Amino acid sequence: MSIKPRVLSGMRPTGALHLGHYHGALKNWVRLQADYECFYFVADWHALTTHYEEREVIEKNVYDMVIDWIAAGLDPEQCTIFIQSRLPEHAELFTLLAMGTPLGWLERVPTYKDQIDKLKDRDLATYGFLGYPLLQAADILIYKASYVPVGEDQASHVELTREVARRFNHLYGRGAAFEAGVAAALAKLPKDDARYFEKQRKAFGETGAAEALAKGEGLVRKAAAAIAGWADADTELLLGHLRGSGKTILVEPQALHTEVARLPGLDGTKMSKSLGNTVLMRDEPAAVEKKIRGMTTDPARVRRTDPGDPEKCPVWQFHLVYSDATTKDWVVAGCKSAGIGCLECKQPVIDAIVAEQRPWRERAETYLANPKHVHWIVEMGTERARVVAKQTMKDVRAAMGLDY
Ligand code: ATP
Ligand code: MG
């Protein structure tokens, strides 16, 4: 077993990956591999929440996306790559969590109304679309992930996941075995300490006072260090008892906030395949050149002789991602003084994208030529994930009294 904390993230196979996906997510995934035990999955069920009428799209993109991941630097030896739908345990946990999840928790997820408004051409008034943050919660909780890398728009999903876990532990972590375990642990404490602990627990339960929680935790820590025959399980039981949460069956994940770039598209709005404004990770150099040369610039710069303002130009956002200080200085000075034209300004960006893509293309070619190898990587990852998912479901079923 790995001692690194586990990270979980997924991507939807709804089309070829673009530079926004790379700079906004994938690049960070690659970085995280060294420090975390990373689980990355193809979220094909999530793709169906919006693309349920387009099975060909999903089918075509599952393995292509995995190839792009590996081409961009994911190392199948270091991280676990798998496909959501190959692990029906996700669906089982989703169903069980759904029973106790208030509808309001899902309706108030900010991305819900947002996306319905944005994706007007699709009918998203479906049960699946409303439920997808809960499916995401199941994806995370089933692997007891410690961290989930998120952009700001997804922070609310991690928050929902935490609430769901808390509620589950509260509802199902307090069976007879838990109560008996707590009583046995309390009996190991000196009488005065046990009384003091119960007093803090009551105070925290009634008022939520952080001080009472801290005092109770302090006492448990002291006991763990001082009492012979004290077990880690005793600590876990008393901490659950103290917080009123019961046994921790599902682990609350933390959002892992990392600096990622938000890349504009060719028209200056967010790069997104639904807007048709993307540069794909696999675009050929000629296509990259054509696309960037046609890219929107500062609208005030109509003629070559008009000075411009980089802050108003989406190409500048690309320079921020791709260019060194010297190039950036050259851009700012040249743009503001009309010393350089927009096409001149775009050239270093074109060169940098093409150079960035070169190793991706080379690696992708070997995998494209050998699909069996890609399938095998996913197979290995899926089986690794399955071991964890199965164990969690065993615990969950037992906690819910479903292990007849
Ligand atoms: P698209 O937005 O192209 O239609 P999608 O909706 O299937 O694709 P998302 O879920 O929006 O995919 O994105 C997957 C990941 O890539 C997310 O972490 C998201 O933040 C990131 N991402 C997508 N587009 C951009 C972008 N233009 N800039 C930065 N990050 C992006
Ligand atoms: Mg999107």
Tab-separated table of C-alpha atoms and ligand atoms in Angstrom:
chain	number	residue	atom	x	y	z
A	1	MET	CA	0.000	0.000	0.000
A	2	SER	CA	1.141	3.494	-0.811
A	3	ILE	CA	1.720	5.942	2.021
A	4	LYS	CA	1.221	8.944	-0.229
A	5	PRO	CA	-2.169	10.606	0.157
A	6	ARG	CA	-4.583	9.679	-2.597
A	7	VAL	CA	-5.742	12.140	-5.252
A	8	LEU	CA	-8.733	11.483	-7.459
A	9	SER	CA	-9.782	13.233	-10.647
A	10	GLY	CA	-11.624	12.467	-13.844
A	11	MET	CA	-12.309	13.897	-17.280
A	12	ARG	CA	-15.269	13.407	-19.566
A	13	PRO	CA	-14.619	11.759	-22.942
A	14	THR	CA	-16.794	14.171	-24.899
A	15	GLY	CA	-14.325	15.133	-27.623
A	16	ALA	CA	-10.667	15.555	-28.494
A	17	LEU	CA	-8.754	17.319	-25.719
A	18	HIS	CA	-7.713	20.914	-26.310
A	19	LEU	CA	-5.052	23.207	-24.870
A	20	GLY	CA	-7.531	24.452	-22.240
A	21	HIS	CA	-7.811	20.916	-20.880
A	22	TYR	CA	-4.038	20.597	-20.871
A	23	HIS	CA	-3.173	23.875	-19.143
A	24	GLY	CA	-6.256	23.877	-16.929
A	25	ALA	CA	-6.110	20.289	-15.699
A	26	LEU	CA	-3.847	17.736	-17.320
A	27	LYS	CA	-0.583	19.570	-16.726
A	28	ASN	CA	-1.445	19.662	-13.043
A	29	TRP	CA	-2.296	15.938	-13.057
A	30	VAL	CA	1.174	15.238	-14.419
A	31	ARG	CA	2.755	17.327	-11.660
A	32	LEU	CA	0.757	15.608	-8.906
A	33	GLN	CA	1.953	12.121	-9.827
A	34	ALA	CA	5.205	12.438	-7.932
A	35	ASP	CA	3.727	13.485	-4.601
A	36	TYR	CA	0.397	11.668	-4.488
A	37	GLU	CA	-1.080	8.300	-5.237
A	38	CYS	CA	-3.091	9.478	-8.226
A	39	PHE	CA	-6.267	7.845	-9.489
A	40	TYR	CA	-7.385	9.310	-12.823
A	41	PHE	CA	-10.491	8.070	-14.534
A	42	VAL	CA	-12.374	8.367	-17.783
A	43	ALA	CA	-15.740	9.715	-16.634
A	44	ASP	CA	-17.834	8.094	-19.350
A	45	TRP	CA	-21.017	8.044	-17.280
A	46	HIS	CA	-20.550	11.748	-16.611
A	47	ALA	CA	-20.202	12.280	-20.350
A	48	LEU	CA	-23.634	10.714	-20.735
A	49	THR	CA	-25.193	13.269	-18.395
A	50	THR	CA	-24.956	15.811	-21.226
A	51	HIS	CA	-24.285	13.580	-24.257
A	52	TYR	CA	-26.817	10.801	-23.709
A	53	GLU	CA	-27.944	11.096	-27.324
A	54	GLU	CA	-24.439	10.835	-28.772
A	55	ARG	CA	-22.944	7.467	-27.960
A	56	GLU	CA	-20.514	7.576	-30.913
A	57	VAL	CA	-18.860	10.672	-29.450
A	58	ILE	CA	-18.145	8.970	-26.165
A	59	GLU	CA	-17.126	5.676	-27.666
A	60	LYS	CA	-14.656	7.352	-29.991
A	61	ASN	CA	-13.047	9.449	-27.306
A	62	VAL	CA	-12.467	7.044	-24.416
A	63	TYR	CA	-9.166	5.573	-25.543
A	64	ASP	CA	-8.169	8.671	-27.515
A	65	MET	CA	-8.363	10.635	-24.306
A	66	VAL	CA	-6.236	8.118	-22.432
A	67	ILE	CA	-3.666	8.377	-25.232
A	68	ASP	CA	-3.619	12.159	-24.836
A	69	TRP	CA	-3.157	11.779	-21.089
A	70	ILE	CA	-0.171	9.495	-21.511
A	71	ALA	CA	1.216	11.588	-24.348
A	72	ALA	CA	1.081	14.638	-22.081
A	73	GLY	CA	3.103	12.854	-19.418
A	74	LEU	CA	0.882	10.673	-17.255
A	75	ASP	CA	2.946	7.650	-16.368
A	76	PRO	CA	0.883	4.461	-16.012
A	77	GLU	CA	3.554	3.078	-13.700
A	78	GLN	CA	3.062	5.973	-11.317
A	79	CYS	CA	-0.662	6.617	-11.514
A	80	THR	CA	-3.775	4.520	-11.873
A	81	ILE	CA	-5.793	5.103	-15.046
A	82	PHE	CA	-9.232	3.531	-15.347
A	83	ILE	CA	-12.715	3.770	-16.841
A	84	GLN	CA	-15.645	4.628	-14.592
A	85	SER	CA	-18.204	2.365	-16.265
A	86	ARG	CA	-15.977	-0.673	-15.803
A	87	LEU	CA	-16.544	-0.342	-12.052
A	88	PRO	CA	-20.252	-0.773	-11.302
A	89	GLU	CA	-19.394	-0.200	-7.631
A	90	HIS	CA	-19.564	3.546	-8.406
A	91	ALA	CA	-23.213	3.099	-9.388
A	92	GLU	CA	-23.966	1.053	-6.308
A	93	LEU	CA	-22.541	3.684	-3.983
A	94	PHE	CA	-24.335	6.426	-5.931
A	95	THR	CA	-27.643	4.604	-5.454
A	96	LEU	CA	-27.100	4.051	-1.750
A	97	LEU	CA	-26.006	7.662	-1.165
A	98	ALA	CA	-28.982	8.909	-3.160
A	99	MET	CA	-31.410	7.487	-0.595
A	100	GLY	CA	-30.417	9.932	2.107
A	101	THR	CA	-29.342	12.946	0.060
A	102	PRO	CA	-31.793	15.868	0.244
A	103	LEU	CA	-32.889	17.116	-3.163
A	104	GLY	CA	-32.069	20.674	-2.138
A	105	TRP	CA	-28.368	19.828	-1.809
A	106	LEU	CA	-28.282	19.018	-5.527
A	107	GLU	CA	-30.546	21.802	-6.702
A	108	ARG	CA	-28.393	24.426	-5.044
A	109	VAL	CA	-25.075	23.304	-6.592
A	110	PRO	CA	-24.155	26.472	-8.538
A	111	THR	CA	-23.053	24.641	-11.696
A	112	TYR	CA	-26.492	23.035	-12.015
A	113	LYS	CA	-28.478	26.109	-13.033
A	114	ASP	CA	-25.423	27.597	-14.724
A	115	GLN	CA	-24.981	24.712	-17.113
A	116	ILE	CA	-28.687	24.409	-17.844
A	117	ASP	CA	-28.639	28.071	-18.871
A	118	LYS	CA	-25.409	27.739	-20.841
A	119	LEU	CA	-26.123	24.526	-22.713
A	120	LYS	CA	-29.499	25.613	-24.036
A	121	ASP	CA	-29.245	23.385	-27.101
A	122	ARG	CA	-29.418	20.271	-24.896
A	123	ASP	CA	-32.298	19.070	-22.772
A	124	LEU	CA	-30.700	18.823	-19.350
A	125	ALA	CA	-33.882	18.622	-17.319
A	126	THR	CA	-32.965	15.024	-16.541
A	127	TYR	CA	-32.603	13.064	-13.363
A	128	GLY	CA	-29.055	12.121	-14.376
A	129	PHE	CA	-27.934	15.701	-14.815
A	130	LEU	CA	-29.331	16.787	-11.472
A	131	GLY	CA	-27.645	13.809	-9.853
A	132	TYR	CA	-24.214	14.099	-11.410
A	133	PRO	CA	-22.570	15.884	-8.460
A	134	LEU	CA	-23.724	12.993	-6.290
A	135	LEU	CA	-22.263	10.510	-8.756
A	136	GLN	CA	-19.059	12.546	-8.503
A	137	ALA	CA	-19.269	12.269	-4.717
A	138	ALA	CA	-19.515	8.480	-5.090
A	139	ASP	CA	-16.501	8.497	-7.470
A	140	ILE	CA	-14.437	10.283	-4.846
A	141	LEU	CA	-15.673	8.563	-1.702
A	142	ILE	CA	-15.365	5.052	-3.077
A	143	TYR	CA	-11.570	5.527	-3.219
A	144	LYS	CA	-11.367	7.306	0.146
A	145	ALA	CA	-9.476	10.041	-1.697
A	146	SER	CA	-7.796	12.658	0.484
A	147	TYR	CA	-7.597	15.296	-2.222
A	148	VAL	CA	-9.481	16.375	-5.298
A	149	PRO	CA	-7.812	18.943	-7.559
A	150	VAL	CA	-10.398	21.571	-8.422
A	151	GLY	CA	-10.829	24.750	-10.335
A	152	GLU	CA	-12.919	27.396	-8.625
A	153	ASP	CA	-16.115	26.289	-10.411
A	154	GLN	CA	-15.868	22.829	-8.872
A	155	ALA	CA	-15.211	23.736	-5.252
A	156	SER	CA	-18.920	23.349	-4.524
A	157	HIS	CA	-18.794	19.740	-5.689
A	158	VAL	CA	-16.124	18.854	-3.147
A	159	GLU	CA	-18.145	20.642	-0.488
A	160	LEU	CA	-21.178	18.522	-1.402
A	161	THR	CA	-19.032	15.378	-1.246
A	162	ARG	CA	-17.918	16.318	2.263
A	163	GLU	CA	-21.501	16.852	3.393
A	164	VAL	CA	-22.560	13.534	1.908
A	165	ALA	CA	-19.726	11.696	3.683
A	166	ARG	CA	-20.471	13.427	6.972
A	167	ARG	CA	-24.136	12.529	6.737
A	168	PHE	CA	-23.349	8.936	5.835
A	169	ASN	CA	-20.985	8.527	8.781
A	170	HIS	CA	-23.537	10.136	11.050
A	171	LEU	CA	-26.371	7.876	9.881
A	172	TYR	CA	-24.517	4.591	9.581
A	173	GLY	CA	-21.370	4.950	11.650
A	174	ARG	CA	-23.238	4.648	14.925
A	175	GLY	CA	-24.414	1.038	15.070
A	176	ALA	CA	-24.325	-1.226	18.149
A	177	ALA	CA	-20.704	-2.184	17.461
A	178	PHE	CA	-19.751	1.478	17.518
A	179	GLU	CA	-21.520	2.121	20.821
A	180	ALA	CA	-19.903	-0.946	22.414
A	181	GLY	CA	-16.478	0.124	21.122
A	182	VAL	CA	-16.921	3.606	22.579
A	183	ALA	CA	-17.939	2.202	25.951
A	184	ALA	CA	-14.876	-0.067	25.989
A	185	ALA	CA	-12.550	2.822	25.082
A	186	LEU	CA	-14.093	5.081	27.733
A	187	ALA	CA	-13.558	2.320	30.311
A	188	LYS	CA	-9.817	2.449	29.592
A	189	LEU	CA	-9.702	6.088	30.720
A	190	PRO	CA	-9.266	7.082	34.375
A	191	LYS	CA	-12.746	7.827	35.783
A	192	ASP	CA	-12.202	11.590	36.076
A	193	ASP	CA	-10.902	11.803	32.521
A	194	ALA	CA	-13.879	9.851	31.197
A	195	ARG	CA	-16.263	12.214	32.971
A	196	TYR	CA	-14.353	15.252	31.682
A	197	PHE	CA	-14.410	13.851	28.140
A	198	GLU	CA	-18.168	13.276	28.252
A	199	LYS	CA	-18.653	16.820	29.501
A	200	GLN	CA	-16.708	18.224	26.528
A	201	ARG	CA	-18.597	15.994	24.119
A	202	LYS	CA	-21.956	17.193	25.417
A	203	ALA	CA	-20.826	20.816	25.286
A	204	PHE	CA	-19.641	20.429	21.689
A	205	GLY	CA	-22.824	18.628	20.648
A	206	GLU	CA	-25.040	21.292	22.195
A	207	THR	CA	-23.159	24.485	21.353
A	208	GLY	CA	-20.642	23.480	18.674
A	209	ALA	CA	-17.953	25.193	20.774
A	210	ALA	CA	-14.561	24.666	19.138
A	211	GLU	CA	-12.930	24.899	22.552
A	212	ALA	CA	-14.835	21.872	23.862
A	213	LEU	CA	-13.863	19.914	20.734
A	214	ALA	CA	-10.198	20.860	21.222
A	215	LYS	CA	-10.260	19.868	24.893
A	216	GLY	CA	-11.841	16.506	24.072
A	217	GLU	CA	-9.307	15.862	21.320
A	218	GLY	CA	-6.461	16.837	23.645
A	219	LEU	CA	-7.611	14.309	26.169
A	220	VAL	CA	-7.770	11.537	23.582
A	221	ARG	CA	-4.271	12.379	22.364
A	222	LYS	CA	-2.983	12.283	25.931
A	223	ALA	CA	-4.645	8.920	26.512
A	224	ALA	CA	-3.165	7.512	23.305
A	225	ALA	CA	0.317	8.434	24.480
A	226	ALA	CA	-0.045	7.439	28.118
A	227	ILE	CA	-2.364	4.447	28.480
A	228	ALA	CA	-0.983	0.953	28.015
A	229	GLY	CA	-3.185	-1.168	25.760
A	230	TRP	CA	-4.664	1.874	24.009
A	231	ALA	CA	-5.291	1.138	20.319
A	232	ASP	CA	-5.585	3.404	17.275
A	233	ALA	CA	-9.139	2.100	16.995
A	234	ASP	CA	-9.876	3.540	20.454
A	235	THR	CA	-8.703	6.963	19.283
A	236	GLU	CA	-10.829	6.756	16.147
A	237	LEU	CA	-13.916	5.654	18.097
A	238	LEU	CA	-13.650	8.393	20.702
A	239	LEU	CA	-12.985	11.096	18.117
A	240	GLY	CA	-16.071	9.951	16.190
A	241	HIS	CA	-18.067	9.908	19.422
A	242	LEU	CA	-16.800	13.375	20.340
A	243	ARG	CA	-17.730	14.897	16.991
A	244	GLY	CA	-21.036	13.073	16.883
A	245	SER	CA	-20.067	11.614	13.538
A	246	GLY	CA	-19.671	8.005	14.530
A	247	LYS	CA	-17.182	5.717	12.822
A	248	THR	CA	-15.504	7.143	9.757
A	249	ILE	CA	-16.643	4.884	6.945
A	250	LEU	CA	-16.420	7.431	4.165
A	251	VAL	CA	-13.516	9.870	4.302
A	252	GLU	CA	-14.153	13.571	3.719
A	253	PRO	CA	-11.876	14.737	0.886
A	254	GLN	CA	-10.185	18.120	0.704
A	255	ALA	CA	-10.120	20.386	-2.317
A	256	LEU	CA	-6.587	20.699	-3.651
A	257	HIS	CA	-6.296	24.235	-4.938
A	258	THR	CA	-3.579	24.633	-7.496
A	259	GLU	CA	-2.663	27.491	-9.720
A	260	VAL	CA	-3.863	26.663	-13.222
A	261	ALA	CA	-4.231	28.872	-16.248
A	262	ARG	CA	-7.635	29.552	-17.724
A	263	LEU	CA	-7.052	29.588	-21.437
A	264	PRO	CA	-9.199	31.710	-23.742
A	265	GLY	CA	-10.280	30.344	-27.068
A	266	LEU	CA	-9.708	31.745	-30.524
A	267	ASP	CA	-12.634	34.137	-30.088
A	268	GLY	CA	-11.458	35.419	-26.699
A	269	THR	CA	-14.057	33.603	-24.575
A	270	LYS	CA	-13.100	30.506	-22.563
A	271	MET	CA	-11.654	27.791	-24.766
A	272	SER	CA	-14.335	25.153	-24.978
A	273	LYS	CA	-15.191	22.571	-27.614
A	274	SER	CA	-18.869	23.457	-27.453
A	275	LEU	CA	-17.928	26.969	-28.593
A	276	GLY	CA	-15.802	25.739	-31.504
A	277	ASN	CA	-12.909	27.980	-30.490
A	278	THR	CA	-10.263	25.422	-29.603
A	279	VAL	CA	-6.725	24.461	-30.492
A	280	LEU	CA	-6.563	20.696	-30.025
A	281	MET	CA	-3.689	18.919	-28.346
A	282	ARG	CA	-3.387	16.899	-31.562
A	283	ASP	CA	-3.796	19.677	-34.114
A	284	GLU	CA	-1.149	19.561	-36.833
A	285	PRO	CA	1.344	22.479	-36.947
A	286	ALA	CA	-0.338	23.891	-40.057
A	287	ALA	CA	-3.706	23.897	-38.298
A	288	VAL	CA	-2.241	25.569	-35.235
A	289	GLU	CA	-0.701	28.274	-37.391
A	290	LYS	CA	-3.940	28.885	-39.264
A	291	LYS	CA	-6.032	29.005	-36.105
A	292	ILE	CA	-3.766	31.338	-34.133
A	293	ARG	CA	-3.255	33.648	-37.096
A	294	GLY	CA	-7.028	34.001	-37.275
A	295	MET	CA	-7.392	34.548	-33.551
A	296	THR	CA	-9.207	37.616	-32.177
A	297	THR	CA	-6.985	40.442	-30.896
A	298	ASP	CA	-7.582	43.751	-29.094
A	299	PRO	CA	-10.671	45.043	-30.947
A	300	ALA	CA	-9.388	48.633	-30.693
A	301	ARG	CA	-6.420	47.728	-32.895
A	302	VAL	CA	-8.130	47.955	-36.247
A	303	ARG	CA	-5.201	49.120	-38.377
A	304	ARG	CA	-1.578	48.047	-38.118
A	305	THR	CA	-0.722	51.603	-37.013
A	306	ASP	CA	-3.229	51.652	-34.106
A	307	PRO	CA	-1.598	51.037	-30.733
A	308	GLY	CA	-3.075	48.169	-28.698
A	309	ASP	CA	-3.510	47.056	-25.118
A	310	PRO	CA	-2.334	43.517	-24.252
A	311	GLU	CA	-4.761	43.369	-21.334
A	312	LYS	CA	-7.611	43.511	-23.831
A	313	CYS	CA	-6.118	40.902	-26.138
A	314	PRO	CA	-6.646	37.140	-25.717
A	315	VAL	CA	-3.330	36.465	-27.469
A	316	TRP	CA	-1.659	38.060	-24.435
A	317	GLN	CA	-3.194	35.313	-22.248
A	318	PHE	CA	-1.338	32.850	-24.447
A	319	HIS	CA	1.894	34.781	-24.009
A	320	LEU	CA	1.399	34.580	-20.250
A	321	VAL	CA	1.282	30.797	-20.566
A	322	TYR	CA	3.883	30.287	-23.275
A	323	SER	CA	6.396	33.145	-23.372
A	324	ASP	CA	9.480	34.072	-21.373
A	325	ALA	CA	10.038	37.515	-19.847
A	326	THR	CA	11.971	38.858	-22.850
A	327	THR	CA	9.238	37.911	-25.284
A	328	LYS	CA	6.559	39.338	-23.005
A	329	ASP	CA	8.434	42.658	-22.730
A	330	TRP	CA	8.754	42.707	-26.520
A	331	VAL	CA	5.000	42.112	-26.860
A	332	VAL	CA	3.968	44.819	-24.399
A	333	ALA	CA	6.303	47.448	-25.840
A	334	GLY	CA	5.540	46.521	-29.455
A	335	CYS	CA	1.775	46.370	-28.990
A	336	LYS	CA	1.409	49.609	-27.056
A	337	SER	CA	3.554	51.535	-29.539
A	338	ALA	CA	2.184	49.795	-32.628
A	339	GLY	CA	5.808	48.792	-33.232
A	340	ILE	CA	4.791	45.211	-34.080
A	341	GLY	CA	1.765	43.868	-35.895
A	342	CYS	CA	-0.622	41.291	-34.483
A	343	LEU	CA	0.682	38.539	-36.763
A	344	GLU	CA	4.230	39.215	-35.600
A	345	CYS	CA	3.047	39.078	-32.014
A	346	LYS	CA	1.333	35.738	-32.616
A	347	GLN	CA	4.369	34.024	-34.139
A	348	PRO	CA	6.148	33.165	-30.846
A	349	VAL	CA	2.878	31.688	-29.567
A	350	ILE	CA	2.527	29.527	-32.663
A	351	ASP	CA	6.118	28.356	-32.304
A	352	ALA	CA	5.696	27.586	-28.622
A	353	ILE	CA	2.488	25.580	-29.124
A	354	VAL	CA	4.009	23.574	-31.954
A	355	ALA	CA	7.100	22.868	-29.828
A	356	GLU	CA	4.938	21.854	-26.863
A	357	GLN	CA	2.926	19.483	-29.033
A	358	ARG	CA	5.924	17.776	-30.621
A	359	PRO	CA	6.672	15.284	-27.811
A	360	TRP	CA	2.929	14.707	-27.313
A	361	ARG	CA	2.565	13.826	-30.964
A	362	GLU	CA	5.551	11.498	-30.915
A	363	ARG	CA	4.349	9.631	-27.845
A	364	ALA	CA	0.749	9.521	-29.078
A	365	GLU	CA	1.865	7.971	-32.367
A	366	THR	CA	3.395	4.946	-30.693
A	367	TYR	CA	0.227	4.345	-28.675
A	368	LEU	CA	-2.076	4.982	-31.626
A	369	ALA	CA	-0.154	2.338	-33.523
A	370	ASN	CA	-0.496	-0.083	-30.629
A	371	PRO	CA	-4.042	0.124	-29.199
A	372	LYS	CA	-3.583	-3.174	-27.356
A	373	HIS	CA	-0.979	-1.560	-25.157
A	374	VAL	CA	-3.394	1.248	-24.265
A	375	HIS	CA	-6.143	-1.251	-23.451
A	376	TRP	CA	-3.735	-3.153	-21.269
A	377	ILE	CA	-2.780	-0.002	-19.330
A	378	VAL	CA	-6.446	0.745	-18.686
A	379	GLU	CA	-7.071	-2.887	-17.755
A	380	MET	CA	-4.301	-2.820	-15.138
A	381	GLY	CA	-5.523	0.475	-13.730
A	382	THR	CA	-9.123	-0.701	-13.607
A	383	GLU	CA	-8.172	-3.807	-11.642
A	384	ARG	CA	-6.109	-1.732	-9.196
A	385	ALA	CA	-9.060	0.585	-8.680
A	386	ARG	CA	-11.445	-2.341	-8.311
A	387	VAL	CA	-9.601	-3.672	-5.269
A	388	VAL	CA	-10.164	-0.376	-3.437
A	389	ALA	CA	-13.748	0.092	-4.642
A	390	LYS	CA	-14.749	-3.416	-3.605
A	391	GLN	CA	-13.341	-2.961	-0.104
A	392	THR	CA	-15.172	0.337	0.399
A	393	MET	CA	-18.440	-1.213	-0.747
A	394	LYS	CA	-17.960	-4.052	1.707
A	395	ASP	CA	-17.630	-1.513	4.526
A	396	VAL	CA	-20.569	0.502	3.232
A	397	ARG	CA	-22.863	-2.513	2.926
A	398	ALA	CA	-21.926	-3.684	6.410
A	399	ALA	CA	-22.552	-0.228	7.873
A	400	MET	CA	-25.965	-0.034	6.196
A	401	GLY	CA	-26.957	-3.495	7.290
A	402	LEU	CA	-26.887	-4.871	3.753
A	403	ASP	CA	-24.504	-7.758	4.366
A	404	TYR	CA	-27.056	-10.521	4.900
B	1	ATP	P1	-15.391	21.720	-22.891
B	1	ATP	O1	-15.407	22.728	-21.783
B	1	ATP	O2	-14.286	21.938	-23.876
B	1	ATP	O3	-16.710	21.566	-23.546
B	1	ATP	P2	-15.828	19.569	-21.047
B	1	ATP	O4	-16.998	20.400	-20.592
B	1	ATP	O5	-16.044	18.155	-21.418
B	1	ATP	O6	-15.053	20.301	-22.225
B	1	ATP	P3	-14.702	20.333	-18.674
B	1	ATP	O7	-15.321	19.466	-17.654
B	1	ATP	O8	-15.226	21.703	-18.897
B	1	ATP	O9	-14.738	19.541	-20.007
B	1	ATP	O10	-13.140	20.419	-18.448
B	1	ATP	C1	-12.322	19.399	-17.982
B	1	ATP	C2	-11.214	20.040	-17.223
B	1	ATP	O11	-10.479	20.939	-18.048
B	1	ATP	C3	-11.701	20.860	-16.049
B	1	ATP	O12	-10.794	20.694	-14.984
B	1	ATP	C4	-11.668	22.271	-16.554
B	1	ATP	O13	-11.454	23.216	-15.512
B	1	ATP	C5	-10.501	22.243	-17.512
B	1	ATP	N1	-10.690	23.203	-18.606
B	1	ATP	C6	-11.560	23.090	-19.640
B	1	ATP	N2	-11.461	24.150	-20.470
B	1	ATP	C7	-10.517	24.964	-19.940
B	1	ATP	C8	-9.943	26.224	-20.329
B	1	ATP	N3	-10.321	26.859	-21.419
B	1	ATP	N4	-8.972	26.753	-19.553
B	1	ATP	C9	-8.579	26.103	-18.433
B	1	ATP	N5	-9.058	24.936	-18.024
B	1	ATP	C10	-10.022	24.351	-18.757
B	2	MG	MG	-16.784	22.630	-20.027
